[in-house]
Amino acid sequence: MTMVATSRLGEARHFGAHAPEIEERLALLAEASRVLADASLEPPAVMERLCGLVVPLLGTACALRLLSEDGLWLRTVASASSAPESRVRFQALISQRMRADEGVAAEVLDTGEAQRVEAVLVLPLRARGRAMGTLTVWRDAPEPRTSEPFEPFDPGEQLLLQELADRAAMALDVARAYAAERQARQAAEVAAGRLSRLQHVTAELSEALTAARVAEVVLEQGLAVADATGGGLWLVDPDTARVTLLRCAGCTPDAEERLRRVPLTGEAPAARCLRDLRPVWLERGDALEGMKKPAPSSACLPLVADGRALGALVFAFSVPHGFDEDERAFLQLVAHHAAQALSRARLLEREQRARAALREAHQTLEAIIQASPAAIMLLDPDGTVRLWNPAAERMLGWTAEEVTGKVLPAVPPEHWDAFRHSLERATRGTVLDGAHLAGRRRDGSAVQLAVWTGRVHPANGPPQCLSMMVDITERQRGEAAQRFLAEAGGVLAGSLEEEETLERVAHLAVPAYAETCGVFLEDESGGVRCVATAGGGEPGEVPPPGLAVVMRVIQSGRPETRSGLSDGDPTSARAGGTFAYLCVPLQVRGHTLGALTFVTSKRAYDAQDLALAQELARRAALALDNASLYRDARQAIRLREEFLSIASHELKTPISALVLQVQSLMAGLARSGAQFDPERLRRGLERVDRQVKRQTLLVNDLLDVSRLSAGKLELVLVPLELGALVREVAERFEPEFARSGTPLELSLAPEVRGQWDRLRLDQVLTNLMSNALKYGRGNPVRVELDVVEGRARLRVKDGGIGIAREHLPRLFHRFERAVSERNYGGFGLGLWIARQIVEAMGGYIEVDSVLGEGSTFRVELPHG
């Protein structure tokens, strides 16, 4: 640089520069060398220092522009201005980009020589023969003092500025080289670090055996490898065309829930990268919503193995991030290793599932053989046992150790040839389906077996026979019992007469299941009587096991059974040895009618006999109930005919009286004309009104019966003061009480309020007062209303004929009457209707009465 400076100094002397100026410029160059050398090899510092040297010593403003990477533009990277008032205008002027191939700048860059345009000098910045940019210097014109023309830059100043530009270009080239070397070194360090961390991640992934572990490694280790702040791993769900979040990091809980399932049809980065099988690089915008910190940049990479998309991996960055080629390749390599690990994990999971399924299949097969209720055995063609399951041991009595390797002992000698022939047929491929075999148990007892036999081909060795045996002894007994019950059902259905049905029940089980059978029914007094017997015994004799056992069965509703009674047993009513009995209840619709007994001395009764007896008792009880219902139906028909007779009489009586009264009034009116007695007319109309009201009450009672029977009684609950309603009904009855000479007394508590149906309570009160008036014999009627224990209590008391004790239980039943219909009218429906109304409102009605002394009806309703 000293030789160049000396050469330039010679040129300055040649152009007429004076010695002081030369020394000053040499000092400036020396200062420039020192300043540029201290710029710390940073390009921005080099450019700023150069502009600071030019202004204000060599110009009033300067701008340093560098070529863009494509060589088409000049971009201002440093500037300086000495005049504060022109600094804003200067900055606006130089801030715009300039074309490098147009104007003075193009000529300077092409020739490498400075160009001057009026007060502006444009100098090239070149280093190692390569153009780097331009240095533009402005100089303002001085105040005009002489007539000489203004020369902004003399040759010496131009040479000095070019020297400064050359030195700045050299320093800038050195700084760029240093920056490139440092960047290369940093890139190498980053690559080495990434490689080391990638090796660590790869090692971790190679040990991951599940998809969950792969996701954990990728997000815990991969985020550090990629210098990312958050991310997530989604797996493709081919059945739903969605990706499902396997794991995420750096997300809020709400965002994690939202991102749990992402459709593949939208424009989400995960969907786009999986559709195209290419990474999506987002240098602006957030690919992972809900990050705890902002994520201006993100990368979404498909996880592909064997050409198939397994999922998507997203890395999010907390600062704007540009992805260079090395980083993109590195992230794709991370995604590749993750995809390979996921593929291995899936293969391993499938293999483990297959092995588990195979192991489970073997265990299931073994469990089926061990738990099978059917006897399973593997036999050689000669009948030698190779397999013997627990059901075979339970069914036949021999253990597996006792029969394995030996000929099947359950086949009696007389059936052995036929059984061996069956095995030979099975080995030839014939399937024996449910063949019957009369076998024997270890204790020598007979057993009836159904046998299924088929051929088995072992991996090594000759064919064998797989046999399954089911004990059908009980099934045959059950089929016989079903036939018996079917016959019994036909017999019981043959009659609806109670006495005939009882006899048929007694003879059903004799002699097939019992030697003696007895039918016992409970009478009205609570005792038990024998109503039918079969199978011997003296007339009138109670068959065993006796009334004590029968009474216990009826009271408990549970059967009793006993086998092998001794001669000294008090319940053994028959001489000549021991016997067994069954006693089962006759139950229908939850009610015990009586009991049925079976007695035999030939064998012991077991559980199947008990079940048969209970089923027979159930059907017998149903037949008895049907006979009783038939009897009640006939009684109901009789009552209906009687009711229709009474109803026709009751409905006809007021109509007849009404017709007579109307005819009497019409005849009197015809005779008297306009002189008809008003008092007589009033009395006649009153009689007509009474008959109409009576007729209306009778019709309303019939309508209420129809509504209640159909379940259509509707209540309209309103706030009601009950005392006021009682007074209103009493006032309505005052004329009738006065006409019959019956005193009416009221004792009403104040303010008895509640939510009740006014019209229906009016109907109840009307019925009770009407009955008190009808049956009171003119004695005082007292109506009391008070509140007792939170309930409204109404009592209507009369001193009339009273009700006999035996009639009280049925007094509130439909069509029931405690008096003769000839002496007292009505259908016998009023009290039944009153009871239905009161109970529908949550209350109850009852009566206390003594025959000849009167009755007291009490109604209680919920109060409040």
Coordinates of N, CA, C and O in Angstrom, one line a residue, residues 446-545:
A446 N -75.1 -96.6 34.6 CA -75.3 -96.4 33.2 C -75.4 -94.9 32.8 O -75.9 -94.1 33.7
V447 N -75.0 -94.5 31.7 CA -75.1 -93.2 31.2 C -75.4 -93.2 29.7 O -74.9 -94.0 28.9
Q448 N -76.3 -92.3 29.3 CA -76.7 -92.2 27.9 C -75.8 -91.1 27.3 O -75.9 -89.9 27.7
L449 N -75.1 -91.4 26.2 CA -74.2 -90.4 25.6 C -74.6 -90.2 24.1 O -75.0 -91.1 23.4
A450 N -74.4 -88.9 23.7 CA -74.4 -88.5 22.3 C -73.0 -88.2 21.9 O -72.3 -87.4 22.5
V451 N -72.5 -88.9 20.8 CA -71.1 -88.9 20.4 C -70.9 -88.3 19.0 O -71.7 -88.7 18.1
W452 N -70.0 -87.3 18.9 CA -69.6 -86.7 17.7 C -68.2 -87.0 17.4 O -67.3 -86.8 18.3
T453 N -67.8 -87.7 16.3 CA -66.5 -88.1 16.0 C -66.1 -87.7 14.6 O -66.8 -87.8 13.7
G454 N -64.8 -87.2 14.5 CA -64.3 -86.7 13.3 C -62.8 -87.1 13.2 O -62.1 -87.4 14.2
R455 N -62.2 -87.0 12.0 CA -60.8 -87.4 11.8 C -59.9 -86.2 12.0 O -60.3 -85.0 11.7
V456 N -58.7 -86.5 12.6 CA -57.7 -85.4 12.9 C -56.4 -85.9 12.2 O -56.0 -87.1 12.4
H457 N -55.7 -85.0 11.5 CA -54.5 -85.3 10.9 C -53.3 -84.6 11.7 O -53.1 -83.4 11.5
P458 N -52.6 -85.4 12.5 CA -51.5 -84.8 13.2 C -50.4 -84.4 12.2 O -50.3 -84.9 11.1
A459 N -49.4 -83.5 12.7 CA -48.3 -83.2 11.8 C -47.5 -84.4 11.5 O -46.9 -84.5 10.4
N460 N -47.3 -85.3 12.4 CA -46.6 -86.5 12.2 C -47.4 -87.7 12.8 O -48.0 -87.5 13.8
G461 N -47.4 -88.7 12.1 CA -48.1 -89.9 12.6 C -49.4 -90.2 11.8 O -49.9 -89.4 11.0
P462 N -50.0 -91.3 12.1 CA -51.3 -91.7 11.5 C -52.5 -90.9 11.9 O -52.4 -90.2 12.9
P463 N -53.6 -91.0 11.2 CA -54.8 -90.2 11.6 C -55.3 -90.7 12.9 O -55.1 -91.8 13.3
Q464 N -56.0 -89.7 13.6 CA -56.6 -90.0 14.9 C -58.1 -89.6 14.8 O -58.5 -88.9 13.9
C465 N -58.8 -89.9 15.9 CA -60.2 -89.5 16.0 C -60.4 -88.6 17.1 O -60.0 -88.9 18.3
L466 N -61.1 -87.5 16.8 CA -61.5 -86.5 17.9 C -63.0 -86.8 18.2 O -63.8 -86.7 17.3
S467 N -63.2 -87.1 19.5 CA -64.6 -87.5 19.9 C -65.0 -86.5 20.9 O -64.3 -86.1 21.8
M468 N -66.3 -86.0 20.8 CA -67.0 -85.2 21.8 C -68.2 -85.9 22.3 O -69.0 -86.4 21.4
M469 N -68.3 -86.0 23.6 CA -69.5 -86.8 24.2 C -70.3 -85.9 25.1 O -69.7 -85.1 25.8
V470 N -71.6 -86.0 25.0 CA -72.5 -85.2 25.8 C -73.4 -86.1 26.6 O -74.0 -87.1 25.9
D471 N -73.5 -85.9 27.8 CA -74.4 -86.8 28.6 C -75.9 -86.3 28.4 O -76.3 -85.2 28.7
I472 N -76.6 -87.2 27.8 CA -78.0 -86.9 27.4 C -79.0 -87.6 28.3 O -80.2 -87.7 28.0
T473 N -78.5 -88.2 29.4 CA -79.4 -88.8 30.3 C -80.5 -87.9 30.9 O -81.7 -88.2 30.8
E474 N -80.1 -86.7 31.3 CA -81.0 -85.8 31.9 C -81.9 -85.2 30.8 O -83.0 -84.9 31.0
R475 N -81.3 -85.0 29.6 CA -82.1 -84.5 28.5 C -83.2 -85.4 28.1 O -84.4 -85.0 27.9
Q476 N -83.0 -86.8 28.1 CA -84.0 -87.7 27.9 C -85.1 -87.6 29.0 O -86.3 -87.7 28.7
R477 N -84.6 -87.5 30.2 CA -85.6 -87.3 31.3 C -86.4 -86.0 31.1 O -87.6 -86.0 31.3
G478 N -85.7 -85.0 30.6 CA -86.4 -83.7 30.4 C -87.4 -83.8 29.3 O -88.5 -83.2 29.4
E479 N -87.1 -84.5 28.2 CA -88.0 -84.7 27.1 C -89.2 -85.4 27.6 O -90.4 -85.1 27.2
A480 N -89.0 -86.5 28.4 CA -90.2 -87.2 29.0 C -91.0 -86.3 29.8 O -92.3 -86.4 29.8
A481 N -90.3 -85.4 30.6 CA -91.1 -84.5 31.5 C -91.9 -83.5 30.6 O -93.0 -83.2 31.0
Q482 N -91.3 -83.0 29.5 CA -92.0 -82.1 28.7 C -93.3 -82.8 28.0 O -94.3 -82.2 27.9
R483 N -93.1 -84.0 27.6 CA -94.3 -84.8 27.1 C -95.3 -84.9 28.2 O -96.5 -84.7 27.9
F484 N -94.9 -85.2 29.4 CA -95.9 -85.3 30.5 C -96.6 -84.0 30.7 O -97.8 -84.0 30.9
L485 N -95.8 -82.9 30.7 CA -96.4 -81.6 31.0 C -97.4 -81.2 29.9 O -98.4 -80.6 30.1
A486 N -97.0 -81.5 28.6 CA -97.9 -81.2 27.5 C -99.2 -82.0 27.7 O -100.3 -81.4 27.4
E487 N -99.1 -83.3 28.0 CA -100.4 -84.0 28.3 C -101.1 -83.5 29.4 O -102.4 -83.4 29.4
A488 N -100.4 -83.1 30.5 CA -101.1 -82.5 31.6 C -101.8 -81.2 31.3 O -102.9 -80.9 31.7
G489 N -101.2 -80.4 30.4 CA -101.8 -79.1 30.0 C -103.1 -79.4 29.2 O -104.1 -78.7 29.4
G490 N -103.1 -80.4 28.4 CA -104.3 -80.8 27.7 C -105.4 -81.2 28.6 O -106.6 -80.9 28.5
V491 N -105.0 -82.0 29.6 CA -106.0 -82.5 30.6 C -106.6 -81.4 31.4 O -107.8 -81.3 31.6
L492 N -105.7 -80.5 31.9 CA -106.2 -79.4 32.7 C -107.1 -78.4 31.9 O -107.9 -77.7 32.5
A493 N -106.8 -78.3 30.7 CA -107.6 -77.3 29.8 C -109.0 -77.9 29.4 O -109.8 -77.2 28.8
G494 N -109.2 -79.2 29.8 CA -110.4 -79.8 29.4 C -111.7 -79.4 30.1 O -112.8 -79.7 29.7
S495 N -111.5 -78.7 31.3 CA -112.7 -78.3 32.1 C -112.5 -77.0 32.8 O -111.3 -76.7 33.2
L496 N -113.6 -76.2 33.0 CA -113.5 -75.0 33.8 C -114.3 -75.1 35.1 O -114.4 -74.1 35.8
E497 N -114.8 -76.3 35.4 CA -115.4 -76.6 36.6 C -114.4 -76.8 37.7 O -113.5 -77.7 37.5
E498 N -114.5 -76.1 38.8 CA -113.5 -76.2 39.9 C -113.4 -77.6 40.4 O -112.3 -78.1 40.6
E499 N -114.5 -78.3 40.8 CA -114.4 -79.6 41.4 C -113.8 -80.6 40.4 O -112.9 -81.4 40.8
E500 N -114.2 -80.6 39.1 CA -113.6 -81.5 38.2 C -112.1 -81.2 37.9 O -111.3 -82.1 37.8
T501 N -111.7 -79.9 38.0 CA -110.3 -79.6 37.8 C -109.5 -80.1 38.9 O -108.3 -80.6 38.7
L502 N -110.0 -80.0 40.2 CA -109.3 -80.5 41.3 C -109.0 -82.0 41.2 O -107.9 -82.5 41.5
E503 N -110.0 -82.8 40.8 CA -109.8 -84.2 40.6 C -108.8 -84.5 39.5 O -108.0 -85.4 39.7
R504 N -108.8 -83.8 38.4 CA -107.9 -84.0 37.4 C -106.4 -83.7 37.8 O -105.5 -84.4 37.5
V505 N -106.3 -82.6 38.6 CA -104.9 -82.3 39.1 C -104.4 -83.5 40.0 O -103.2 -83.8 39.9
A506 N -105.2 -84.0 40.8 CA -104.8 -85.1 41.7 C -104.3 -86.3 41.0 O -103.4 -87.0 41.4
H507 N -105.0 -86.6 39.8 CA -104.7 -87.9 39.1 C -103.6 -87.7 38.0 O -103.2 -88.7 37.4
L508 N -103.1 -86.5 37.8 CA -102.1 -86.3 36.8 C -100.8 -87.1 36.9 O -100.3 -87.7 36.0
A509 N -100.2 -87.0 38.1 CA -98.9 -87.6 38.3 C -98.9 -89.1 38.8 O -97.8 -89.7 39.0
V510 N -100.1 -89.6 39.0 CA -100.2 -91.0 39.4 C -100.5 -91.9 38.2 O -101.5 -91.6 37.5
P511 N -99.8 -92.9 37.9 CA -98.6 -93.5 38.7 C -97.3 -93.1 38.1 O -96.3 -93.7 38.6
A512 N -97.2 -92.2 37.1 CA -95.9 -92.0 36.4 C -94.8 -91.5 37.3 O -93.7 -91.9 37.3
Y513 N -95.2 -90.5 38.2 CA -94.2 -89.9 39.0 C -94.5 -90.0 40.5 O -93.6 -89.6 41.3
A514 N -95.6 -90.5 40.9 CA -95.9 -90.7 42.3 C -96.9 -91.8 42.5 O -97.6 -92.2 41.6
E515 N -96.9 -92.4 43.7 CA -97.8 -93.4 44.1 C -99.1 -92.8 44.7 O -100.2 -93.3 44.5
T516 N -98.9 -91.6 45.4 CA -100.0 -90.9 46.0 C -99.8 -89.4 45.7 O -98.7 -88.9 45.8
C517 N -101.0 -88.7 45.4 CA -100.9 -87.3 45.1 C -102.1 -86.7 45.8 O -103.2 -87.2 45.8
G518 N -101.9 -85.5 46.5 CA -102.9 -84.8 47.2 C -103.0 -83.3 46.8 O -101.9 -82.7 46.6
V519 N -104.2 -82.8 46.8 CA -104.4 -81.4 46.5 C -104.9 -80.7 47.8 O -106.0 -81.1 48.3
F520 N -104.3 -79.6 48.2 CA -104.7 -79.0 49.5 C -104.9 -77.5 49.1 O -104.1 -76.9 48.4
L521 N -106.0 -76.9 49.7 CA -106.4 -75.5 49.5 C -106.5 -74.9 50.8 O -106.9 -75.5 51.8
E522 N -106.3 -73.5 50.8 CA -106.4 -72.7 52.0 C -107.9 -72.2 52.1 O -108.4 -71.7 51.1
D523 N -108.5 -72.4 53.2 CA -109.9 -72.0 53.3 C -110.0 -70.5 53.8 O -108.9 -69.9 54.1
E524 N -111.2 -70.0 53.9 CA -111.4 -68.6 54.3 C -110.9 -68.3 55.7 O -110.5 -67.2 56.1
S525 N -110.9 -69.3 56.6 CA -110.5 -69.1 58.0 C -109.0 -69.1 58.2 O -108.5 -69.0 59.3
G526 N -108.3 -69.4 57.1 CA -106.8 -69.5 57.2 C -106.3 -70.9 57.4 O -105.1 -71.2 57.5
G527 N -107.2 -71.9 57.5 CA -106.8 -73.3 57.7 C -106.6 -74.0 56.3 O -106.7 -73.3 55.3
V528 N -106.2 -75.2 56.4 CA -105.9 -76.0 55.2 C -106.7 -77.3 55.2 O -106.9 -77.9 56.2
R529 N -107.3 -77.6 54.0 CA -108.1 -78.8 53.9 C -107.7 -79.5 52.6 O -107.3 -78.9 51.6
C530 N -107.7 -80.9 52.6 CA -107.4 -81.7 51.5 C -108.7 -81.8 50.6 O -109.8 -82.3 51.1
V531 N -108.6 -81.3 49.4 CA -109.8 -81.3 48.5 C -109.8 -82.4 47.5 O -110.9 -82.6 46.9
A532 N -108.7 -83.0 47.2 CA -108.7 -84.1 46.3 C -107.5 -85.0 46.5 O -106.4 -84.5 46.8
T533 N -107.6 -86.3 46.3 CA -106.5 -87.3 46.4 C -106.6 -88.3 45.3 O -107.6 -88.5 44.6
A534 N -105.4 -88.9 45.0 CA -105.3 -90.0 44.0 C -104.3 -91.0 44.4 O -103.3 -90.6 45.0
G535 N -104.5 -92.3 44.1 CA -103.4 -93.2 44.4 C -103.6 -94.0 45.7 O -102.6 -94.5 46.3
G536 N -104.8 -94.2 46.2 CA -105.0 -95.0 47.4 C -105.2 -94.2 48.6 O -105.4 -93.0 48.6
G537 N -105.3 -94.9 49.7 CA -105.6 -94.3 51.0 C -107.1 -94.4 51.3 O -107.9 -94.5 50.4
E538 N -107.4 -94.3 52.6 CA -108.8 -94.4 53.0 C -109.5 -93.1 52.8 O -108.9 -92.0 52.8
P539 N -110.8 -93.1 52.5 CA -111.6 -91.9 52.3 C -111.5 -91.0 53.5 O -111.7 -91.5 54.7
G540 N -111.2 -89.7 53.3 CA -111.1 -88.8 54.4 C -109.8 -88.8 55.1 O -109.5 -87.9 55.9
E541 N -108.9 -89.7 54.7 CA -107.6 -89.7 55.3 C -106.7 -88.7 54.6 O -106.7 -88.6 53.4
V542 N -105.9 -88.0 55.5 CA -105.0 -87.0 54.9 C -103.7 -87.7 54.4 O -103.1 -88.5 55.2
P543 N -103.4 -87.6 53.1 CA -102.2 -88.3 52.6 C -100.9 -87.7 53.1 O -100.9 -86.5 53.5
P544 N -99.9 -88.5 53.2 CA -98.6 -88.0 53.6 C -98.1 -86.9 52.6 O -98.5 -86.9 51.5
P545 N -97.3 -86.0 53.1 CA -96.5 -86.0 54.4 C -97.3 -85.4 55.5 O -96.7 -85.1 56.6

